[in-house]
Tab-separated table of C-alpha atoms and ligand atoms in Angstrom:
chain	number	residue	atom	x	y	z
A	226	MET	CA	18.411	0.876	-146.772
A	227	SER	CA	20.133	1.351	-143.429
A	228	GLN	CA	18.398	3.689	-140.947
A	229	HIS	CA	20.727	6.275	-139.441
A	230	ILE	CA	20.284	6.681	-135.702
A	231	ALA	CA	21.405	9.284	-133.172
A	232	LEU	CA	21.383	7.546	-129.784
A	233	LEU	CA	21.309	9.737	-126.668
A	234	GLY	CA	22.121	7.969	-123.405
A	235	SER	CA	24.062	5.245	-125.221
A	236	THR	CA	25.980	4.095	-122.123
A	237	GLY	CA	22.915	3.415	-119.955
A	238	SER	CA	20.619	0.434	-119.553
A	239	ILE	CA	18.288	1.464	-122.418
A	240	GLY	CA	21.150	2.728	-124.607
A	241	THR	CA	23.171	-0.486	-124.398
A	242	GLN	CA	20.072	-2.546	-125.190
A	243	VAL	CA	19.352	-0.354	-128.239
A	244	LEU	CA	22.884	-1.215	-129.373
A	245	ASP	CA	22.161	-4.940	-128.768
A	246	VAL	CA	19.290	-4.631	-131.241
A	247	VAL	CA	21.515	-2.762	-133.735
A	248	ARG	CA	24.143	-5.528	-133.401
A	249	HIS	CA	21.496	-8.158	-133.956
A	250	TRP	CA	20.393	-6.723	-137.323
A	251	PRO	CA	23.595	-5.901	-139.194
A	252	GLY	CA	23.046	-3.562	-142.127
A	253	ARG	CA	19.596	-2.474	-140.970
A	254	PHE	CA	20.749	0.361	-138.684
A	255	THR	CA	23.749	2.708	-138.723
A	256	ILE	CA	24.820	4.554	-135.586
A	257	ALA	CA	25.415	8.117	-136.744
A	258	ALA	CA	25.918	9.743	-133.330
A	259	LEU	CA	26.219	8.749	-129.681
A	260	GLY	CA	25.508	10.935	-126.659
A	261	ALA	CA	26.572	9.892	-123.167
A	262	GLY	CA	27.222	11.300	-119.709
A	263	LYS	CA	30.279	10.287	-117.685
A	264	ASN	CA	30.927	6.653	-118.629
A	265	LEU	CA	33.845	7.490	-120.924
A	266	GLU	CA	35.239	3.974	-121.245
A	267	ARG	CA	31.941	2.528	-122.430
A	268	LEU	CA	31.423	5.409	-124.863
A	269	ALA	CA	34.927	4.908	-126.284
A	270	GLN	CA	34.268	1.172	-126.747
A	271	GLN	CA	30.918	1.896	-128.441
A	272	THR	CA	32.659	4.412	-130.722
A	273	GLY	CA	35.213	1.766	-131.737
A	274	GLU	CA	32.474	-0.750	-132.475
A	275	PHE	CA	29.798	1.407	-134.156
A	276	HIS	CA	31.858	4.167	-135.865
A	277	PRO	CA	29.559	7.182	-135.222
A	278	ARG	CA	30.324	10.459	-137.009
A	279	CYS	CA	30.063	12.434	-133.781
A	280	ILE	CA	29.833	11.785	-130.057
A	281	ALA	CA	28.955	13.867	-126.993
A	282	ILE	CA	29.846	13.733	-123.311
A	283	GLN	CA	28.523	15.641	-120.316
A	284	GLN	CA	31.587	17.518	-119.032
A	285	GLU	CA	34.346	19.446	-120.763
A	286	SER	CA	36.813	18.383	-118.042
A	287	ASP	CA	36.460	14.760	-119.234
A	288	LEU	CA	37.740	15.529	-122.757
A	289	PRO	CA	41.431	14.627	-122.156
A	290	ALA	CA	40.498	11.293	-120.540
A	291	LEU	CA	38.047	10.561	-123.357
A	292	ARG	CA	40.704	11.276	-126.014
A	293	GLU	CA	43.073	8.793	-124.333
A	294	LEU	CA	40.367	6.128	-124.222
A	295	LEU	CA	39.478	6.766	-127.880
A	296	ASN	CA	43.143	6.197	-128.781
A	297	VAL	CA	42.835	2.752	-127.202
A	298	HIS	CA	39.317	1.694	-128.267
A	299	ALA	CA	38.605	3.737	-131.396
A	300	PRO	CA	41.934	4.849	-132.932
A	301	ALA	CA	40.282	5.456	-136.331
A	302	PHE	CA	37.698	7.906	-134.904
A	303	SER	CA	38.130	11.340	-136.447
A	304	GLY	CA	34.636	12.739	-135.846
A	305	GLU	CA	33.460	15.625	-133.761
A	306	ILE	CA	33.342	15.480	-129.954
A	307	LEU	CA	30.623	17.658	-128.463
A	308	VAL	CA	30.053	18.625	-124.857
A	309	GLY	CA	27.205	19.177	-122.403
A	310	LYS	CA	23.592	20.103	-123.052
A	311	ALA	CA	24.606	21.952	-126.222
A	312	GLY	CA	26.271	18.762	-127.464
A	313	LEU	CA	23.138	16.658	-126.950
A	314	ASN	CA	21.011	19.341	-128.614
A	315	ALA	CA	23.383	19.573	-131.588
A	316	ILE	CA	23.208	15.799	-132.087
A	317	ALA	CA	19.417	15.848	-131.762
A	318	GLU	CA	19.138	18.506	-134.508
A	319	SER	CA	21.979	17.301	-136.693
A	320	SER	CA	21.426	16.145	-140.266
A	321	VAL	CA	23.418	12.935	-139.572
A	322	SER	CA	20.191	11.075	-138.766
A	323	ALA	CA	16.438	11.320	-139.266
A	324	LEU	CA	15.805	9.164	-136.197
A	325	VAL	CA	16.725	10.017	-132.603
A	326	ILE	CA	16.508	7.453	-129.798
A	327	VAL	CA	16.407	8.907	-126.295
A	328	GLY	CA	17.695	6.722	-123.449
A	329	LEU	CA	18.701	9.662	-121.249
A	330	VAL	CA	17.486	9.701	-117.671
A	331	GLY	CA	15.744	12.647	-116.015
A	332	LEU	CA	14.942	16.166	-117.189
A	333	ALA	CA	18.095	16.009	-119.355
A	334	GLY	CA	15.917	14.181	-121.913
A	335	LEU	CA	13.403	16.977	-122.513
A	336	GLU	CA	15.358	19.599	-124.446
A	337	PRO	CA	17.097	17.288	-126.961
A	338	THR	CA	13.757	15.559	-127.568
A	339	LEU	CA	12.150	18.913	-128.383
A	340	LYS	CA	15.101	19.906	-130.589
A	341	ALA	CA	14.788	16.648	-132.548
A	342	LEU	CA	11.041	17.108	-132.970
A	343	TYR	CA	11.396	20.775	-134.013
A	344	ALA	CA	13.948	19.586	-136.609
A	345	GLY	CA	11.313	17.255	-138.087
A	346	LYS	CA	12.821	14.002	-136.830
A	347	ARG	CA	11.204	10.831	-135.559
A	348	VAL	CA	11.870	10.170	-131.881
A	349	LEU	CA	11.780	6.867	-130.035
A	350	THR	CA	11.960	7.589	-126.335
A	351	ALA	CA	12.227	5.742	-123.046
A	352	ASN	CA	12.583	9.034	-121.174
A	353	LYS	CA	9.344	9.365	-119.193
A	354	GLU	CA	10.584	12.561	-117.532
A	355	THR	CA	10.158	14.285	-120.926
A	356	PHE	CA	6.384	13.830	-120.649
A	357	VAL	CA	6.238	14.507	-116.919
A	358	THR	CA	7.963	17.875	-117.294
A	359	GLY	CA	7.053	18.952	-120.821
A	360	GLY	CA	4.248	16.703	-122.088
A	361	HIS	CA	2.336	19.763	-123.338
A	362	LEU	CA	5.390	20.834	-125.397
A	363	VAL	CA	5.787	17.383	-127.003
A	364	GLN	CA	2.069	16.860	-127.616
A	365	PRO	CA	1.853	18.653	-131.017
A	366	TYR	CA	4.493	16.269	-132.430
A	367	LEU	CA	3.170	12.950	-131.079
A	368	ASP	CA	2.656	11.528	-134.570
A	369	ARG	CA	6.477	11.320	-134.770
A	370	VAL	CA	7.015	9.804	-131.306
A	371	ILE	CA	7.018	6.121	-130.340
A	372	PRO	CA	7.342	5.153	-126.678
A	373	ILE	CA	9.908	2.596	-125.543
A	374	ASP	CA	8.800	2.348	-121.914
A	375	SER	CA	7.411	-1.219	-121.804
A	376	GLU	CA	3.966	-0.233	-120.474
A	377	HIS	CA	3.487	2.510	-123.054
A	378	ALA	CA	4.832	0.306	-125.834
A	379	ALA	CA	2.224	-2.250	-124.727
A	380	ILE	CA	-0.568	0.350	-124.842
A	381	HIS	CA	0.688	1.540	-128.255
A	382	GLN	CA	0.340	-2.042	-129.496
A	383	CYS	CA	-3.161	-2.460	-128.012
A	384	LEU	CA	-4.418	0.881	-129.314
A	385	LYS	CA	-3.220	0.578	-132.896
A	386	ASN	CA	-5.281	3.190	-134.708
A	387	GLU	CA	-8.246	3.246	-132.330
A	388	PRO	CA	-9.513	6.786	-131.629
A	389	VAL	CA	-9.296	8.125	-128.043
A	390	LYS	CA	-13.097	8.078	-127.811
A	391	ALA	CA	-12.988	4.264	-128.110
A	392	VAL	CA	-10.912	4.031	-124.903
A	393	LYS	CA	-12.619	3.553	-121.545
A	394	HIS	CA	-9.523	2.894	-119.434
A	395	ILE	CA	-5.793	2.513	-119.828
A	396	LEU	CA	-4.699	-0.426	-117.642
A	397	LEU	CA	-1.185	0.400	-116.512
A	398	THR	CA	0.478	-2.594	-114.898
A	399	ALA	CA	3.135	-2.356	-112.171
A	400	SER	CA	5.288	-5.084	-110.663
A	401	GLY	CA	4.865	-3.483	-107.247
A	402	GLY	CA	8.638	-3.336	-106.792
A	403	PRO	CA	10.731	-5.041	-104.120
A	404	PHE	CA	8.571	-3.847	-101.195
A	405	ARG	CA	5.159	-4.892	-102.493
A	406	THR	CA	4.568	-7.306	-99.619
A	407	PHE	CA	6.373	-5.302	-96.891
A	408	SER	CA	4.357	-3.956	-93.970
A	409	ALA	CA	4.454	-0.198	-93.320
A	410	ALA	CA	6.684	-0.949	-90.306
A	411	ASP	CA	9.130	-3.014	-92.393
A	412	MET	CA	9.267	-0.244	-94.980
A	413	GLN	CA	10.686	2.098	-92.318
A	414	LYS	CA	13.807	-0.099	-92.205
A	415	VAL	CA	14.566	-0.758	-95.871
A	416	THR	CA	18.136	-0.232	-97.024
A	417	LEU	CA	19.599	1.167	-100.220
A	418	SER	CA	20.817	-2.250	-101.364
A	419	GLN	CA	17.308	-3.731	-100.875
A	420	ALA	CA	15.794	-0.851	-102.857
A	421	LEU	CA	18.285	-1.395	-105.687
A	422	LYS	CA	17.166	-5.032	-106.179
A	423	HIS	CA	14.207	-4.965	-108.521
A	424	PRO	CA	12.428	-8.342	-108.648
A	425	ASN	CA	11.995	-8.493	-112.460
A	426	TRP	CA	14.097	-5.860	-114.265
A	427	VAL	CA	17.751	-4.723	-114.314
A	428	MET	CA	17.754	-0.968	-114.946
A	429	GLY	CA	19.541	2.291	-114.146
A	430	HIS	CA	19.611	3.425	-110.488
A	431	LYS	CA	17.095	6.256	-110.802
A	432	ILE	CA	14.289	4.127	-112.292
A	433	THR	CA	15.113	1.269	-109.895
A	434	ILE	CA	14.597	3.508	-106.865
A	435	ASP	CA	11.509	5.029	-108.491
A	436	SER	CA	10.180	1.472	-108.875
A	437	ALA	CA	10.844	0.776	-105.187
A	438	THR	CA	8.763	3.832	-104.140
A	439	MET	CA	6.336	3.246	-107.045
A	440	MET	CA	7.008	6.833	-108.145
A	441	ASN	CA	7.944	5.177	-111.418
A	442	LYS	CA	4.296	4.184	-111.862
A	443	GLY	CA	3.236	7.696	-110.961
A	444	LEU	CA	5.557	9.130	-113.618
A	445	GLU	CA	4.152	6.607	-116.094
A	446	VAL	CA	0.572	7.683	-115.315
A	447	ILE	CA	1.535	11.227	-116.370
A	448	GLU	CA	3.417	9.860	-119.402
A	449	ALA	CA	0.309	7.880	-120.462
A	450	HIS	CA	-1.922	10.954	-120.036
A	451	TRP	CA	0.166	12.912	-122.561
A	452	LEU	CA	1.031	10.091	-124.944
A	453	PHE	CA	-2.495	8.748	-125.367
A	454	GLY	CA	-4.610	11.853	-124.730
A	455	VAL	CA	-6.669	10.277	-121.929
A	456	SER	CA	-7.815	11.941	-118.690
A	457	TYR	CA	-6.318	10.943	-115.345
A	458	ASP	CA	-9.653	9.338	-114.375
A	459	GLN	CA	-9.228	6.947	-117.293
A	460	ILE	CA	-5.831	5.632	-116.168
A	461	GLN	CA	-5.985	2.684	-113.792
A	462	VAL	CA	-2.848	1.294	-112.134
A	463	VAL	CA	-2.925	-2.497	-111.668
A	464	VAL	CA	-0.269	-4.309	-109.631
A	465	HIS	CA	0.848	-7.443	-111.461
A	466	PRO	CA	3.931	-8.925	-109.771
A	467	GLU	CA	4.904	-11.319	-112.594
A	468	SER	CA	5.507	-8.455	-115.112
A	469	MET	CA	4.169	-10.635	-117.953
A	470	ILE	CA	1.229	-8.380	-118.848
A	471	HIS	CA	2.940	-5.137	-119.800
A	472	SER	CA	-0.294	-3.076	-119.851
A	473	GLY	CA	-3.555	-2.927	-121.740
A	474	VAL	CA	-6.597	-0.997	-122.842
A	475	GLU	CA	-10.250	-1.417	-121.898
A	476	PHE	CA	-12.436	-0.168	-124.736
A	477	VAL	CA	-15.894	1.411	-124.427
A	478	ASP	CA	-17.543	-1.769	-125.740
A	479	GLY	CA	-16.185	-3.736	-122.770
A	480	SER	CA	-13.447	-5.460	-124.750
A	481	ILE	CA	-10.007	-5.548	-123.070
A	482	LEU	CA	-6.738	-5.957	-124.993
A	483	LEU	CA	-3.588	-6.788	-123.013
A	484	GLN	CA	-0.043	-7.045	-124.339
A	485	MET	CA	2.115	-9.803	-122.847
A	486	GLY	CA	5.699	-10.935	-123.184
A	487	ALA	CA	8.784	-11.861	-121.209
A	488	PRO	CA	10.189	-8.964	-119.137
A	489	ASP	CA	12.978	-7.969	-121.557
A	490	MET	CA	13.337	-4.335	-122.696
A	491	ARG	CA	14.777	-5.422	-126.034
A	492	GLY	CA	11.196	-6.388	-126.982
A	493	PRO	CA	9.719	-2.858	-126.777
A	494	ILE	CA	12.986	-1.314	-128.017
A	495	GLN	CA	13.002	-3.405	-131.186
A	496	TYR	CA	9.240	-2.929	-131.625
A	497	ALA	CA	9.777	0.845	-131.688
A	498	MET	CA	12.884	0.637	-133.902
A	499	THR	CA	11.236	-1.497	-136.598
A	500	TYR	CA	7.647	-0.220	-136.289
A	501	PRO	CA	5.330	-0.998	-138.068
A	502	GLU	CA	7.254	-4.147	-139.017
A	503	ARG	CA	7.640	-6.944	-136.437
A	504	LEU	CA	10.895	-8.904	-136.451
A	505	PRO	CA	11.916	-11.976	-134.419
A	506	ASN	CA	13.030	-11.289	-130.849
A	507	PRO	CA	16.732	-10.344	-130.724
A	508	GLU	CA	17.154	-12.739	-127.785
A	509	PRO	CA	15.117	-15.877	-128.598
A	510	LYS	CA	16.061	-17.461	-125.241
A	511	VAL	CA	13.929	-14.806	-123.569
A	512	HIS	CA	10.540	-16.209	-124.431
A	513	LEU	CA	7.213	-16.269	-122.648
A	514	ASP	CA	5.743	-19.779	-122.742
A	515	PHE	CA	2.044	-19.006	-122.517
A	516	LEU	CA	1.098	-22.542	-121.467
A	517	SER	CA	3.505	-22.407	-118.539
A	518	LEU	CA	1.557	-19.533	-116.956
A	519	SER	CA	-0.460	-21.240	-114.278
A	520	ARG	CA	-1.584	-18.051	-112.576
A	521	LEU	CA	-1.363	-14.301	-113.092
A	522	ASN	CA	-1.892	-12.079	-110.073
A	523	LEU	CA	-3.605	-8.708	-110.366
A	524	GLU	CA	-4.381	-6.355	-107.478
A	525	PRO	CA	-4.991	-2.640	-106.852
A	526	PRO	CA	-2.038	-0.558	-105.630
A	527	ASP	CA	-1.835	0.294	-101.923
A	528	LEU	CA	-1.801	4.108	-101.938
A	529	GLU	CA	-1.186	4.255	-98.191
A	530	ARG	CA	2.138	2.433	-98.388
A	531	PHE	CA	2.987	3.882	-101.831
A	532	PRO	CA	1.766	7.510	-101.674
A	533	CYS	CA	3.905	8.522	-104.691
A	534	ILE	CA	1.211	7.172	-107.025
A	535	ARG	CA	-1.396	9.423	-105.380
A	536	LEU	CA	0.983	12.398	-105.597
A	537	ALA	CA	1.453	11.837	-109.333
A	538	TYR	CA	-2.312	11.879	-109.948
A	539	GLU	CA	-2.632	15.028	-107.821
A	540	ALA	CA	0.202	16.789	-109.646
A	541	GLY	CA	-1.104	15.635	-113.034
A	542	ARG	CA	-4.518	17.145	-112.323
A	543	LEU	CA	-2.873	20.414	-111.226
A	544	GLY	CA	-1.002	20.716	-114.550
A	545	SER	CA	2.487	20.680	-116.053
A	546	GLY	CA	3.916	23.220	-113.555
A	547	ALA	CA	3.108	20.818	-110.707
A	548	THR	CA	4.387	17.737	-112.541
A	549	ALA	CA	7.664	19.549	-113.314
A	550	VAL	CA	7.979	20.307	-109.592
A	551	LEU	CA	7.188	16.701	-108.672
A	552	ASN	CA	9.796	15.470	-111.150
A	553	GLY	CA	12.530	17.814	-109.909
A	554	ALA	CA	11.737	16.944	-106.289
A	555	ASP	CA	11.892	13.251	-107.111
A	556	GLU	CA	15.211	13.514	-108.978
A	557	MET	CA	16.752	15.273	-105.971
A	558	ALA	CA	15.194	12.955	-103.374
A	559	VAL	CA	16.391	9.867	-105.274
A	560	GLN	CA	19.887	11.351	-105.532
A	561	LEU	CA	19.945	12.010	-101.765
A	562	PHE	CA	18.735	8.462	-101.081
A	563	LEU	CA	21.404	6.994	-103.405
A	564	GLU	CA	23.991	9.044	-101.483
A	565	GLU	CA	22.493	7.615	-98.253
A	566	GLN	CA	21.695	11.108	-96.969
A	567	ILE	CA	18.000	10.339	-96.427
A	568	ASP	CA	16.101	7.139	-95.773
A	569	TYR	CA	13.605	5.461	-98.067
A	570	CYS	CA	10.480	6.701	-96.255
A	571	ALA	CA	11.666	10.311	-96.529
A	572	ILE	CA	11.260	10.243	-100.341
A	573	PRO	CA	7.426	10.475	-100.520
A	574	LYS	CA	7.358	12.907	-97.585
A	575	LEU	CA	9.740	15.266	-99.398
A	576	LEU	CA	7.747	14.996	-102.626
A	577	GLU	CA	4.485	15.759	-100.843
A	578	ALA	CA	6.048	18.740	-99.055
A	579	ALA	CA	7.389	20.105	-102.378
A	580	LEU	CA	4.024	19.693	-104.077
A	581	ASN	CA	2.176	21.362	-101.169
A	582	ALA	CA	4.621	24.283	-101.130
A	583	HIS	CA	4.218	24.630	-104.906
A	584	ARG	CA	0.410	24.816	-104.554
A	585	GLN	CA	0.870	28.134	-102.726
A	586	GLU	CA	2.694	29.632	-105.740
A	587	SER	CA	1.025	30.818	-108.920
A	588	THR	CA	2.777	29.143	-111.824
A	589	PRO	CA	1.650	28.684	-115.408
A	590	SER	CA	-0.195	25.420	-116.119
A	591	ALA	CA	1.632	25.165	-119.466
A	592	PRO	CA	5.187	26.313	-118.608
A	593	SER	CA	7.793	27.167	-121.235
A	594	LEU	CA	11.115	25.287	-121.328
A	595	SER	CA	12.779	27.993	-119.245
A	596	ASP	CA	9.850	27.948	-116.756
A	597	ILE	CA	10.299	24.180	-116.475
A	598	HIS	CA	14.007	24.571	-115.668
A	599	ALA	CA	13.160	27.239	-113.069
A	600	LEU	CA	10.523	24.977	-111.469
A	601	ASP	CA	13.004	22.092	-111.500
A	602	ASP	CA	15.683	24.247	-109.795
A	603	TRP	CA	13.152	25.398	-107.211
A	604	ALA	CA	11.994	21.840	-106.435
A	605	ARG	CA	15.556	20.494	-106.141
A	606	ARG	CA	16.554	23.313	-103.805
A	607	PHE	CA	13.389	22.855	-101.737
A	608	VAL	CA	14.055	19.129	-101.278
A	609	ARG	CA	17.720	19.695	-100.419
A	610	GLU	CA	16.790	22.298	-97.821
A	611	GLN	CA	14.037	20.185	-96.280
A	612	ALA	CA	16.244	17.111	-96.218
A	613	ASN	CA	19.244	18.713	-94.609
A	614	PRO	CA	19.144	22.455	-93.944
A	615	LEU	CA	22.831	22.757	-93.021
A	616	THR	CA	24.139	20.897	-96.098
A	617	ALA	CA	21.722	22.766	-98.309
A	618	ARG	CA	22.956	26.145	-97.101
A	619	SER	CA	26.608	25.242	-97.571
A	620	THR	CA	26.136	23.778	-101.087
A	621	GLY	CA	23.684	26.469	-102.239
B	997	NAP	N1	16.295	0.713	-117.932
B	997	NAP	C1	15.094	0.288	-118.265
B	997	NAP	O1	14.859	-0.922	-118.364
B	997	NAP	C2	13.995	1.293	-118.525
B	997	NAP	C3	12.708	0.821	-118.824
B	997	NAP	C4	11.704	1.735	-119.119
B	997	NAP	C5	11.977	3.093	-119.119
B	997	NAP	N2	13.224	3.531	-118.804
B	997	NAP	C6	13.496	4.976	-118.798
B	997	NAP	O2	14.570	5.213	-119.693
B	997	NAP	C7	15.381	6.301	-119.221
B	997	NAP	C8	16.804	5.797	-119.060
B	997	NAP	O3	16.833	4.812	-118.056
B	997	NAP	P1	18.103	3.876	-117.842
B	997	NAP	O4	17.670	2.839	-116.873
B	997	NAP	O5	18.646	3.458	-119.162
B	997	NAP	O6	19.087	4.893	-117.108
B	997	NAP	P2	20.668	4.775	-116.945
B	997	NAP	O7	21.091	3.349	-117.049
B	997	NAP	O8	21.008	5.521	-115.729
B	997	NAP	O9	21.221	5.527	-118.236
B	997	NAP	C9	21.067	6.921	-118.388
B	997	NAP	C10	21.861	7.393	-119.581
B	997	NAP	O10	21.772	8.814	-119.654
B	997	NAP	C11	23.112	9.390	-119.640
B	997	NAP	N3	23.000	10.673	-118.974
B	997	NAP	C12	22.454	10.959	-117.776
B	997	NAP	N4	22.484	12.268	-117.533
B	997	NAP	C13	23.108	12.838	-118.601
B	997	NAP	C14	23.456	14.163	-118.953
B	997	NAP	N5	23.183	15.200	-118.134
B	997	NAP	N6	24.070	14.378	-120.141
B	997	NAP	C15	24.351	13.359	-120.957
B	997	NAP	N7	24.041	12.066	-120.697
B	997	NAP	C16	23.428	11.828	-119.525
B	997	NAP	C17	23.936	8.367	-118.889
B	997	NAP	O11	25.308	8.561	-119.191
B	997	NAP	P3	26.530	7.924	-118.331
B	997	NAP	O12	26.070	6.583	-117.854
B	997	NAP	O13	27.623	7.874	-119.358
B	997	NAP	O14	26.808	8.884	-117.224
B	997	NAP	C18	23.367	7.084	-119.494
B	997	NAP	O15	23.867	6.890	-120.783
B	997	NAP	C19	14.725	6.768	-117.913
B	997	NAP	O16	13.858	7.828	-118.177
B	997	NAP	C20	13.930	5.540	-117.459
B	997	NAP	O17	12.836	5.886	-116.642
B	997	NAP	C21	14.237	2.659	-118.523
């Protein structure tokens, strides 16, 4: 029987690869709904190809342009078109599917994920920001969540049904990003185009910049804490530039299980979509020849050059209020860097300043959804003001 899927973030890097897997297994999956942001052309093409019953876009003002594109790419589409946050939430809760896949980027992923879980659905998610901002809200429903992030998918595979008490450490691997071998002085001069060139993965802009600052690993530390119920002391980041070991688990008896594979997100995506069944790789050309691995490098992260990892541990230990602040500050700092309003080295400084300012406030350690949005607004405004006081005042 075909599994009906609601796919949120269908036009992004994760979303398009989910659709590659769907294409590869005709009859096994049915796309019931698609949610996207502003890439109207791609959404219209996907609608023509996958025939969802409803679709959603980010902005009402894009509706006329979307209708024109649907006339070209999906003339037979007669389903509902939803808009904004309410549109994503409606799709997440809708009875059109029992499975929701979240490929949204940023805090935008949290609320629809919660709506899907409250509606009793299974959720496959790549959206680490969900755990960073609202891990405590998702935690009661973890038996219906499977991670897509490659490191967490690797840990999921190593853990199987082992109890948390059997785990000594989670070994979270990191490629180290494009600046792994740069000196602190060279890092002062890096450009946006250098930061957008990840050595091993092609991904959306936000995660690519997060990988360049290694904030991505920091976010993943917090994601692992919530997903696997381990303390921050038990999570060890290991830099592994080849990205062949996707992560692992050290058990209390000294045994270590690592999960390996070629760096191709369709692996963890398909693993989550067909779990517990394993199917052949949707792209057999992407294959890791074990015998060809002459050497695998493993080293500790340099927290001096990549302070974002340290900040993530600090925020994680403070609680979900602090991690929501760190996330909001990071989303804003990355946006400013992508707009070339700040330089690369300003990102960790702004995050540290936001976290320090937040420490002076008294905020709940387990914030509600509306608290999380308030903390996010505060952190974004703080970063904008610190980065450029004049612009911040004029844009509010
Ligand atoms: N890419 C990877 O290989 C990878 C690997 C591991 C984990 N992840 C995680 O997966 C998530 C997605 O990453 P990505 O690289 O796929 O990002 P991406 O390429 O930027 O895609 C993001 C998707 O979210 C949509 N979107 C963004 N904001 C939205 C909003 N407010 N309302 C509706 N739709 C919105 C975008 O729509 P439009 O494009 O139409 O505007 C797009 O479909 C992130 O949390 C990332 O950390 C990604």
